[in-house]
PDB file of C-alpha atoms and ligand atoms in Angstrom:
ATOM      1  CA  MET A   1       0.000   0.000   0.000  1.00 95.00           C
ATOM      2  CA  ILE A   2       1.032   3.593  -0.561  1.00 97.00           C
ATOM      3  CA  GLY A   3       0.919   5.574   2.693  1.00 97.00           C
ATOM      4  CA  ILE A   4       0.047   9.278   2.518  1.00 98.00           C
ATOM      5  CA  PHE A   5      -0.259  11.741   5.369  1.00 98.00           C
ATOM      6  CA  ASP A   6      -1.187  15.376   5.897  1.00 96.00           C
ATOM      7  CA  SER A   7      -2.371  17.520   8.773  1.00 95.00           C
ATOM      8  CA  GLY A   8      -5.921  17.279   7.432  1.00 92.00           C
ATOM      9  CA  VAL A   9      -7.792  16.912   4.187  1.00 92.00           C
ATOM     10  CA  GLY A  10      -5.372  18.895   1.976  1.00 92.00           C
ATOM     11  CA  GLY A  11      -3.200  15.848   1.329  1.00 95.00           C
ATOM     12  CA  MET A  12      -6.212  14.228  -0.281  1.00 96.00           C
ATOM     13  CA  THR A  13      -5.421  16.372  -3.322  1.00 94.00           C
ATOM     14  CA  VAL A  14      -2.227  14.275  -3.497  1.00 96.00           C
ATOM     15  CA  ALA A  15      -4.130  11.024  -2.853  1.00 97.00           C
ATOM     16  CA  ARG A  16      -6.536  11.934  -5.653  1.00 97.00           C
ATOM     17  CA  ALA A  17      -3.683  12.743  -8.058  1.00 95.00           C
ATOM     18  CA  VAL A  18      -1.951   9.436  -7.183  1.00 97.00           C
ATOM     19  CA  GLU A  19      -5.201   7.514  -7.611  1.00 96.00           C
ATOM     20  CA  LYS A  20      -5.621   9.037 -11.076  1.00 95.00           C
ATOM     21  CA  VAL A  21      -2.198   8.002 -12.387  1.00 95.00           C
ATOM     22  CA  LEU A  22      -1.847   4.747 -10.389  1.00 95.00           C
ATOM     23  CA  PRO A  23      -5.389   3.387 -10.015  1.00 94.00           C
ATOM     24  CA  ASP A  24      -4.206  -0.175  -9.255  1.00 92.00           C
ATOM     25  CA  TYR A  25      -2.348   0.717  -6.072  1.00 95.00           C
ATOM     26  CA  PRO A  26      -4.290   0.824  -2.808  1.00 96.00           C
ATOM     27  CA  LEU A  27      -3.706   3.868  -0.582  1.00 97.00           C
ATOM     28  CA  ILE A  28      -3.728   4.272   3.151  1.00 97.00           C
ATOM     29  CA  TYR A  29      -4.312   7.926   4.025  1.00 98.00           C
ATOM     30  CA  PHE A  30      -3.917   9.612   7.369  1.00 97.00           C
ATOM     31  CA  GLY A  31      -5.240  13.139   7.978  1.00 96.00           C
ATOM     32  CA  ASP A  32      -4.319  14.459  11.415  1.00 96.00           C
ATOM     33  CA  LEU A  33      -7.471  16.539  11.801  1.00 94.00           C
ATOM     34  CA  ALA A  34      -7.327  16.453  15.602  1.00 94.00           C
ATOM     35  CA  ARG A  35      -4.033  18.384  15.534  1.00 94.00           C
ATOM     36  CA  SER A  36      -4.512  20.421  12.349  1.00 91.00           C
ATOM     37  CA  PRO A  37      -3.329  22.942  11.274  1.00 92.00           C
ATOM     38  CA  TYR A  38       0.419  22.256  11.387  1.00 94.00           C
ATOM     39  CA  GLY A  39       1.396  25.537   9.702  1.00 91.00           C
ATOM     40  CA  PRO A  40       1.435  27.704  12.860  1.00 92.00           C
ATOM     41  CA  LYS A  41       3.221  25.037  14.965  1.00 95.00           C
ATOM     42  CA  SER A  42       6.922  24.767  15.882  1.00 96.00           C
ATOM     43  CA  PRO A  43       9.281  22.563  13.843  1.00 95.00           C
ATOM     44  CA  GLU A  44       9.688  20.287  16.898  1.00 97.00           C
ATOM     45  CA  LYS A  45       5.944  19.585  17.123  1.00 97.00           C
ATOM     46  CA  ILE A  46       5.616  19.072  13.386  1.00 97.00           C
ATOM     47  CA  ILE A  47       8.536  16.595  13.460  1.00 97.00           C
ATOM     48  CA  GLN A  48       6.968  14.700  16.367  1.00 97.00           C
ATOM     49  CA  TYR A  49       3.607  14.459  14.561  1.00 97.00           C
ATOM     50  CA  SER A  50       5.271  13.443  11.294  1.00 97.00           C
ATOM     51  CA  ARG A  51       7.076  10.555  13.001  1.00 97.00           C
ATOM     52  CA  GLN A  52       3.838   9.357  14.616  1.00 97.00           C
ATOM     53  CA  ASN A  53       1.912   9.627  11.349  1.00 97.00           C
ATOM     54  CA  THR A  54       4.592   7.657   9.485  1.00 97.00           C
ATOM     55  CA  ARG A  55       4.648   4.945  12.168  1.00 97.00           C
ATOM     56  CA  PHE A  56       0.850   4.690  11.993  1.00 96.00           C
ATOM     57  CA  LEU A  57       0.867   4.258   8.201  1.00 97.00           C
ATOM     58  CA  LEU A  58       3.605   1.602   8.340  1.00 96.00           C
ATOM     59  CA  ASP A  59       1.682  -0.273  11.041  1.00 95.00           C
ATOM     60  CA  GLN A  60      -1.331  -0.278   8.701  1.00 94.00           C
ATOM     61  CA  GLY A  61       0.697  -1.906   5.913  1.00 93.00           C
ATOM     62  CA  ALA A  62       2.170   1.038   3.967  1.00 95.00           C
ATOM     63  CA  ARG A  63       5.410   0.181   2.115  1.00 95.00           C
ATOM     64  CA  LEU A  64       6.111   3.682   0.812  1.00 97.00           C
ATOM     65  CA  ILE A  65       5.362   7.058   2.361  1.00 98.00           C
ATOM     66  CA  ILE A  66       4.285  10.286   0.741  1.00 98.00           C
ATOM     67  CA  ILE A  67       4.522  13.312   3.005  1.00 98.00           C
ATOM     68  CA  ALA A  68       1.570  15.146   1.443  1.00 97.00           C
ATOM     69  CA  CYS A  69       2.061  18.216   3.579  1.00 96.00           C
ATOM     70  CA  ASN A  70       4.557  20.946   2.730  1.00 96.00           C
ATOM     71  CA  SER A  71       4.691  22.062   6.354  1.00 95.00           C
ATOM     72  CA  ALA A  72       5.748  18.573   7.468  1.00 97.00           C
ATOM     73  CA  ALA A  73       8.034  18.014   4.479  1.00 97.00           C
ATOM     74  CA  SER A  74       9.800  21.343   5.033  1.00 95.00           C
ATOM     75  CA  VAL A  75      11.068  20.313   8.462  1.00 96.00           C
ATOM     76  CA  ALA A  76      10.795  16.520   8.704  1.00 97.00           C
ATOM     77  CA  SER A  77      11.467  14.816   5.375  1.00 96.00           C
ATOM     78  CA  GLU A  78      15.214  14.191   5.896  1.00 95.00           C
ATOM     79  CA  LEU A  79      14.562  12.798   9.323  1.00 97.00           C
ATOM     80  CA  ILE A  80      11.751  10.531   8.139  1.00 98.00           C
ATOM     81  CA  ARG A  81      14.022   9.281   5.322  1.00 97.00           C
ATOM     82  CA  ASP A  82      16.800   8.527   7.821  1.00 97.00           C
ATOM     83  CA  GLU A  83      14.634   6.875  10.431  1.00 97.00           C
ATOM     84  CA  PHE A  84      12.321   4.677   8.359  1.00 97.00           C
ATOM     85  CA  ASP A  85      13.420   1.980   5.986  1.00 94.00           C
ATOM     86  CA  VAL A  86      10.933   2.626   3.144  1.00 96.00           C
ATOM     87  CA  PRO A  87      10.982   4.971   0.131  1.00 97.00           C
ATOM     88  CA  VAL A  88       9.833   8.440   1.203  1.00 98.00           C
ATOM     89  CA  PHE A  89       8.353  10.960  -1.229  1.00 97.00           C
ATOM     90  CA  GLU A  90       7.317  14.486  -0.427  1.00 97.00           C
ATOM     91  CA  VAL A  91       5.650  17.331  -2.242  1.00 96.00           C
ATOM     92  CA  ILE A  92       8.424  19.930  -2.304  1.00 96.00           C
ATOM     93  CA  THR A  93      11.110  18.335  -4.509  1.00 95.00           C
ATOM     94  CA  PRO A  94       8.802  17.648  -7.502  1.00 94.00           C
ATOM     95  CA  ALA A  95       7.233  21.108  -7.258  1.00 94.00           C
ATOM     96  CA  VAL A  96      10.678  22.744  -7.252  1.00 96.00           C
ATOM     97  CA  ARG A  97      11.693  20.728 -10.307  1.00 95.00           C
ATOM     98  CA  GLN A  98       8.563  21.774 -12.204  1.00 94.00           C
ATOM     99  CA  ALA A  99       8.869  25.426 -11.195  1.00 96.00           C
ATOM    100  CA  VAL A 100      12.506  25.648 -12.308  1.00 97.00           C
ATOM    101  CA  GLU A 101      11.562  24.152 -15.670  1.00 96.00           C
ATOM    102  CA  ALA A 102       8.500  26.352 -16.064  1.00 97.00           C
ATOM    103  CA  THR A 103       9.875  29.826 -15.405  1.00 98.00           C
ATOM    104  CA  ASP A 104      10.961  31.980 -18.353  1.00 98.00           C
ATOM    105  CA  ASN A 105      11.667  35.252 -16.560  1.00 97.00           C
ATOM    106  CA  GLY A 106      13.448  33.660 -13.562  1.00 98.00           C
ATOM    107  CA  ARG A 107      10.896  34.916 -11.017  1.00 98.00           C
ATOM    108  CA  VAL A 108       9.082  32.224  -9.073  1.00 98.00           C
ATOM    109  CA  GLY A 109       6.420  32.855  -6.444  1.00 98.00           C
ATOM    110  CA  VAL A 110       5.773  30.430  -3.590  1.00 98.00           C
ATOM    111  CA  ILE A 111       2.780  30.482  -1.281  1.00 98.00           C
ATOM    112  CA  GLY A 112       2.465  28.239   1.765  1.00 96.00           C
ATOM    113  CA  THR A 113       1.861  28.055   5.479  1.00 94.00           C
ATOM    114  CA  ARG A 114       3.997  29.952   7.977  1.00 94.00           C
ATOM    115  CA  ALA A 115       5.965  26.773   8.802  1.00 93.00           C
ATOM    116  CA  THR A 116       6.820  26.166   5.145  1.00 95.00           C
ATOM    117  CA  ILE A 117       7.711  29.753   4.286  1.00 96.00           C
ATOM    118  CA  ARG A 118       9.676  30.247   7.535  1.00 95.00           C
ATOM    119  CA  SER A 119      11.744  27.119   6.797  1.00 95.00           C
ATOM    120  CA  GLY A 120      13.096  28.728   3.598  1.00 97.00           C
ATOM    121  CA  VAL A 121      13.070  25.306   1.958  1.00 97.00           C
ATOM    122  CA  TYR A 122      11.822  26.532  -1.431  1.00 97.00           C
ATOM    123  CA  GLU A 123      14.467  29.277  -1.614  1.00 97.00           C
ATOM    124  CA  ARG A 124      17.199  26.757  -0.749  1.00 97.00           C
ATOM    125  CA  MET A 125      16.073  24.071  -3.155  1.00 97.00           C
ATOM    126  CA  ILE A 126      15.380  26.442  -6.052  1.00 98.00           C
ATOM    127  CA  ALA A 127      18.780  28.113  -5.542  1.00 97.00           C
ATOM    128  CA  ALA A 128      20.446  24.681  -5.526  1.00 97.00           C
ATOM    129  CA  ALA A 129      18.696  23.741  -8.777  1.00 97.00           C
ATOM    130  CA  GLU A 130      19.141  27.075 -10.576  1.00 96.00           C
ATOM    131  CA  PRO A 131      21.035  29.818  -8.720  1.00 95.00           C
ATOM    132  CA  GLY A 132      19.823  32.720 -10.891  1.00 95.00           C
ATOM    133  CA  ILE A 133      16.138  32.382 -10.012  1.00 98.00           C
ATOM    134  CA  LYS A 134      14.544  34.974  -7.744  1.00 97.00           C
ATOM    135  CA  VAL A 135      12.036  33.465  -5.311  1.00 98.00           C
ATOM    136  CA  VAL A 136       9.270  35.627  -3.885  1.00 97.00           C
ATOM    137  CA  SER A 137       7.445  33.847  -1.097  1.00 96.00           C
ATOM    138  CA  SER A 138       4.391  34.665   0.930  1.00 95.00           C
ATOM    139  CA  ALA A 139       2.889  32.937   3.983  1.00 96.00           C
ATOM    140  CA  CYS A 140      -0.895  32.622   3.690  1.00 97.00           C
ATOM    141  CA  PRO A 141      -1.976  31.410   7.147  1.00 94.00           C
ATOM    142  CA  LEU A 142      -5.694  32.036   6.623  1.00 95.00           C
ATOM    143  CA  LEU A 143      -6.064  29.730   3.629  1.00 95.00           C
ATOM    144  CA  VAL A 144      -5.843  26.324   5.355  1.00 91.00           C
ATOM    145  CA  PRO A 145      -8.658  27.099   7.832  1.00 90.00           C
ATOM    146  CA  LEU A 146     -10.787  28.454   4.954  1.00 92.00           C
ATOM    147  CA  VAL A 147     -10.321  25.211   3.011  1.00 90.00           C
ATOM    148  CA  GLU A 148     -10.926  23.017   6.062  1.00 83.00           C
ATOM    149  CA  GLU A 149     -14.157  24.994   6.603  1.00 85.00           C
ATOM    150  CA  GLY A 150     -15.183  24.417   3.004  1.00 86.00           C
ATOM    151  CA  TRP A 151     -15.152  28.158   2.198  1.00 92.00           C
ATOM    152  CA  LEU A 152     -13.915  27.456  -1.287  1.00 91.00           C
ATOM    153  CA  ASP A 153     -15.846  29.992  -3.295  1.00 92.00           C
ATOM    154  CA  ARG A 154     -16.729  32.764  -0.858  1.00 96.00           C
ATOM    155  CA  ARG A 155     -16.251  36.454  -1.518  1.00 97.00           C
ATOM    156  CA  GLU A 156     -14.138  36.707   1.638  1.00 97.00           C
ATOM    157  CA  THR A 157     -11.841  33.919   0.421  1.00 98.00           C
ATOM    158  CA  LYS A 158     -11.337  35.719  -2.894  1.00 98.00           C
ATOM    159  CA  MET A 159     -10.502  38.982  -1.126  1.00 98.00           C
ATOM    160  CA  ILE A 160      -7.964  37.298   1.155  1.00 98.00           C
ATOM    161  CA  ILE A 161      -6.284  35.530  -1.769  1.00 98.00           C
ATOM    162  CA  ARG A 162      -6.058  38.778  -3.714  1.00 97.00           C
ATOM    163  CA  ARG A 163      -4.400  40.414  -0.733  1.00 97.00           C
ATOM    164  CA  TYR A 164      -1.891  37.577  -0.260  1.00 97.00           C
ATOM    165  CA  LEU A 165      -0.968  37.476  -3.952  1.00 97.00           C
ATOM    166  CA  HIS A 166      -0.542  41.218  -4.372  1.00 96.00           C
ATOM    167  CA  PRO A 167       3.222  41.331  -3.534  1.00 95.00           C
ATOM    168  CA  LEU A 168       3.905  38.390  -5.851  1.00 97.00           C
ATOM    169  CA  LYS A 169       2.027  40.083  -8.651  1.00 96.00           C
ATOM    170  CA  MET A 170       4.029  43.267  -8.096  1.00 96.00           C
ATOM    171  CA  GLN A 171       7.223  41.220  -8.478  1.00 96.00           C
ATOM    172  CA  GLN A 172       5.901  39.861 -11.789  1.00 96.00           C
ATOM    173  CA  VAL A 173       6.408  36.191 -11.040  1.00 98.00           C
ATOM    174  CA  ASP A 174       5.666  34.088 -14.123  1.00 98.00           C
ATOM    175  CA  THR A 175       5.391  30.845 -12.112  1.00 98.00           C
ATOM    176  CA  LEU A 176       3.570  30.289  -8.832  1.00 98.00           C
ATOM    177  CA  VAL A 177       4.063  27.199  -6.643  1.00 97.00           C
ATOM    178  CA  LEU A 178       1.095  26.107  -4.562  1.00 96.00           C
ATOM    179  CA  GLY A 179       3.332  25.240  -1.605  1.00 96.00           C
ATOM    180  CA  CYS A 180       0.535  23.743   0.462  1.00 95.00           C
ATOM    181  CA  THR A 181      -1.547  20.730  -0.460  1.00 92.00           C
ATOM    182  CA  HIS A 182      -4.743  22.498   0.584  1.00 92.00           C
ATOM    183  CA  TYR A 183      -4.328  25.167  -2.075  1.00 95.00           C
ATOM    184  CA  PRO A 184      -5.265  23.134  -5.182  1.00 93.00           C
ATOM    185  CA  LEU A 185      -8.830  23.450  -3.869  1.00 93.00           C
ATOM    186  CA  LEU A 186      -8.487  27.200  -4.362  1.00 96.00           C
ATOM    187  CA  ARG A 187      -6.645  26.905  -7.643  1.00 96.00           C
ATOM    188  CA  ALA A 188      -9.258  28.585  -9.826  1.00 96.00           C
ATOM    189  CA  ILE A 189      -9.374  31.661  -7.583  1.00 97.00           C
ATOM    190  CA  ILE A 190      -5.577  31.746  -7.236  1.00 98.00           C
ATOM    191  CA  GLN A 191      -5.152  31.529 -11.020  1.00 98.00           C
ATOM    192  CA  ALA A 192      -7.705  34.299 -11.556  1.00 97.00           C
ATOM    193  CA  LYS A 193      -6.044  36.593  -8.998  1.00 97.00           C
ATOM    194  CA  ILE A 194      -2.427  36.025 -10.056  1.00 97.00           C
ATOM    195  CA  GLY A 195      -3.353  36.378 -13.735  1.00 96.00           C
ATOM    196  CA  LYS A 196      -3.684  33.884 -16.535  1.00 94.00           C
ATOM    197  CA  ARG A 197      -0.132  34.385 -17.809  1.00 95.00           C
ATOM    198  CA  THR A 198       1.368  33.009 -14.586  1.00 98.00           C
ATOM    199  CA  GLN A 199       1.846  29.253 -14.568  1.00 97.00           C
ATOM    200  CA  VAL A 200       0.506  27.654 -11.405  1.00 97.00           C
ATOM    201  CA  ILE A 201       2.389  24.576 -10.134  1.00 96.00           C
ATOM    202  CA  ASP A 202       0.374  22.066  -8.140  1.00 92.00           C
ATOM    203  CA  SER A 203       2.649  19.904  -5.982  1.00 84.00           C
ATOM    204  CA  ALA A 204      -0.038  17.188  -5.802  1.00 88.00           C
ATOM    205  CA  GLU A 205       0.165  16.493  -9.524  1.00 85.00           C
ATOM    206  CA  ALA A 206       3.947  16.860  -9.490  1.00 85.00           C
ATOM    207  CA  VAL A 207       4.481  14.167  -6.836  1.00 94.00           C
ATOM    208  CA  ALA A 208       2.045  11.751  -8.500  1.00 94.00           C
ATOM    209  CA  VAL A 209       4.010  11.937 -11.762  1.00 91.00           C
ATOM    210  CA  GLU A 210       7.294  11.402  -9.884  1.00 93.00           C
ATOM    211  CA  LEU A 211       5.882   8.381  -8.066  1.00 95.00           C
ATOM    212  CA  GLN A 212       4.610   6.886 -11.308  1.00 95.00           C
ATOM    213  CA  SER A 213       8.083   6.998 -12.837  1.00 94.00           C
ATOM    214  CA  PHE A 214       9.638   5.518  -9.643  1.00 95.00           C
ATOM    215  CA  ILE A 215       7.176   2.615  -9.755  1.00 95.00           C
ATOM    216  CA  GLU A 216       7.923   1.934 -13.427  1.00 94.00           C
ATOM    217  CA  LYS A 217      11.633   1.733 -12.641  1.00 95.00           C
ATOM    218  CA  ASN A 218      11.223  -0.430  -9.516  1.00 93.00           C
ATOM    219  CA  PRO A 219       9.019  -3.440 -10.337  1.00 90.00           C
ATOM    220  CA  ASP A 220       9.929  -5.286  -7.104  1.00 89.00           C
ATOM    221  CA  ILE A 221       8.672  -2.414  -4.940  1.00 90.00           C
ATOM    222  CA  ALA A 222       5.676  -2.024  -7.263  1.00 91.00           C
ATOM    223  CA  ALA A 223       4.516  -5.598  -6.565  1.00 88.00           C
ATOM    224  CA  ASP A 224       4.783  -4.966  -2.825  1.00 87.00           C
ATOM    225  CA  LEU A 225       2.797  -1.726  -3.091  1.00 91.00           C
ATOM    226  CA  ALA A 226       0.021  -3.304  -5.143  1.00 90.00           C
ATOM    227  CA  ALA A 227      -0.710  -5.819  -2.375  1.00 84.00           C
ATOM    228  CA  GLY A 228      -3.317  -5.066   0.232  1.00 78.00           C
ATOM    229  CA  PRO A 229      -7.036  -4.448   0.484  1.00 83.00           C
ATOM    230  CA  GLY A 230      -8.742  -1.389  -1.036  1.00 90.00           C
ATOM    231  CA  SER A 231      -7.837   2.187  -0.167  1.00 95.00           C
ATOM    232  CA  ARG A 232      -8.581   3.510   3.312  1.00 96.00           C
ATOM    233  CA  TYR A 233      -8.926   7.088   4.504  1.00 97.00           C
ATOM    234  CA  CYS A 234      -8.163   7.529   8.185  1.00 96.00           C
ATOM    235  CA  VAL A 235      -8.386  10.723  10.229  1.00 96.00           C
ATOM    236  CA  SER A 236      -7.663  11.510  13.876  1.00 96.00           C
ATOM    237  CA  ASP A 237     -10.993  13.352  14.158  1.00 94.00           C
ATOM    238  CA  ILE A 238     -14.108  13.339  12.001  1.00 91.00           C
ATOM    239  CA  THR A 239     -15.898  16.574  11.192  1.00 87.00           C
ATOM    240  CA  ASP A 240     -18.741  17.334   8.786  1.00 85.00           C
ATOM    241  CA  ALA A 241     -16.642  19.947   7.033  1.00 87.00           C
ATOM    242  CA  ALA A 242     -13.836  17.400   6.436  1.00 90.00           C
ATOM    243  CA  SER A 243     -16.251  14.866   4.952  1.00 91.00           C
ATOM    244  CA  GLY A 244     -17.600  17.574   2.652  1.00 91.00           C
ATOM    245  CA  VAL A 245     -14.154  18.664   1.456  1.00 91.00           C
ATOM    246  CA  ALA A 246     -13.078  15.021   0.956  1.00 94.00           C
ATOM    247  CA  ALA A 247     -16.136  14.409  -1.227  1.00 94.00           C
ATOM    248  CA  LYS A 248     -15.361  17.545  -3.198  1.00 92.00           C
ATOM    249  CA  ILE A 249     -11.748  16.465  -3.836  1.00 94.00           C
ATOM    250  CA  PHE A 250     -12.623  12.938  -4.981  1.00 95.00           C
ATOM    251  CA  GLY A 251     -15.945  13.718  -6.622  1.00 95.00           C
ATOM    252  CA  ARG A 252     -17.529  10.936  -4.571  1.00 95.00           C
ATOM    253  CA  LYS A 253     -18.323  10.185  -0.964  1.00 95.00           C
ATOM    254  CA  ILE A 254     -15.257   9.114   1.019  1.00 95.00           C
ATOM    255  CA  ASN A 255     -15.699   6.903   4.026  1.00 94.00           C
ATOM    256  CA  LEU A 256     -13.536   8.487   6.752  1.00 95.00           C
ATOM    257  CA  GLU A 257     -12.307   6.088   9.451  1.00 95.00           C
ATOM    258  CA  LEU A 258     -11.520   7.401  12.901  1.00 95.00           C
ATOM    259  CA  ALA A 259      -8.011   6.262  13.783  1.00 92.00           C
ATOM    260  CA  ASN A 260      -6.392   8.058  16.668  1.00 72.00           C
ATOM    261  CA  GLY A 261      -4.981   5.111  18.591  1.00 59.00           C
ATOM    262  CA  ASN A 262      -1.411   6.181  17.860  1.00 60.00           C
ATOM    263  CA  LEU A 263      -1.623   9.790  19.042  1.00 63.00           C
TER     264      LEU A 263
HETATM  265  N1  DGL B   1      -1.536  20.735   3.640  1.00 54.55           N
HETATM  266  C1  DGL B   1      -0.577  21.258   4.581  1.00 54.55           C
HETATM  267  C2  DGL B   1       0.628  21.790   3.813  1.00 54.55           C
HETATM  268  O1  DGL B   1       0.845  21.390   2.690  1.00 54.55           O
HETATM  269  C3  DGL B   1      -1.277  22.243   5.456  1.00 54.55           C
HETATM  270  C4  DGL B   1      -0.563  22.461   6.695  1.00 54.55           C
HETATM  271  C5  DGL B   1      -1.360  22.946   7.856  1.00 54.55           C
HETATM  272  O2  DGL B   1      -2.006  22.128   8.488  1.00 54.55           O
HETATM  273  O3  DGL B   1      -1.255  24.126   8.190  1.00 54.55           O
HETATM  274  O4  DGL B   1       1.402  22.563   4.307  1.00 54.55           O
END
C-alpha cells in the first residue's frame, strides 16, 4: 500500500492525483485533523507528529510514504528518510523541479503556510537547482482554515487571496508554486487573482508523476505496493466539514475512518 499523510484533508489532493495516475495501487491515508493545522506550529511539534503519522501508516501496511504536507516536508522529510526503511516521497522536490523548468523570466512565487515559508526550503532548493532564479514567497496562514471549513468559493476567500498574492504580482512572477496541499482546492481563484499568464504549479500532480516513474523503474517495490485491500482514509478526528471537502476532492463520498490510537 502507498501511505500518505497530511495535517488534514489537503493531502487528499495528493491522494486523488496518485489515484488518477496509479489506479491499481491501494492507498492508506492519514489526515491528522485532531491536531490540524500544522502551519502555525513549531518545527519540533511538526517533526513529532510526522514521526507518529509515518509509524501509523507503516503499522497499517504502507510500504512507501508520501509526506503530502509541505509544512511537514519542510522540516521533517530528511529525518523521516533517515529513520524509516521505506521509500519516502514528499511534495516539495517535484514542485521545485517543475517550477525551475517552467519559469521563463526567472521569477518564481511560492505560497504556503507559515511553517513552510519560515523554513526557507523553497528558496534553498530552487537556488540549488538554478542559482539565478529569484524566489518571492508569501505565507498565507488564513487559507488552510478556509479550506478546512469548506469556504472554497466565498467572496471573503477571494478577497484574502487577492491580498496575499498582491506582492507576488508586483514582483511579476511568471510561475507560482502552490506550496501547500490544501491550495489546489483554491486553484481557480488563485489563477484568476495572479493572472492567466502566470503558470501555477500544483505539488499534488507533481508528486504523483514522480511516483509513477519511480514505480515503473522499480518493479519489485511495485509488486509490494500493489498488495493489500482497497484504499482507506483515516483521520484523527471526524468533522462534517472534512467529509464535505473530501467528497469535493474525490468527486464521490469518502468513508472516513476514525483512527487516533497512535496519538
Ligand atoms: N496541507 C498542509 C501543507 O501542505 C497544510 C498544513 C497545515 O495544516 O497548516 O502545508
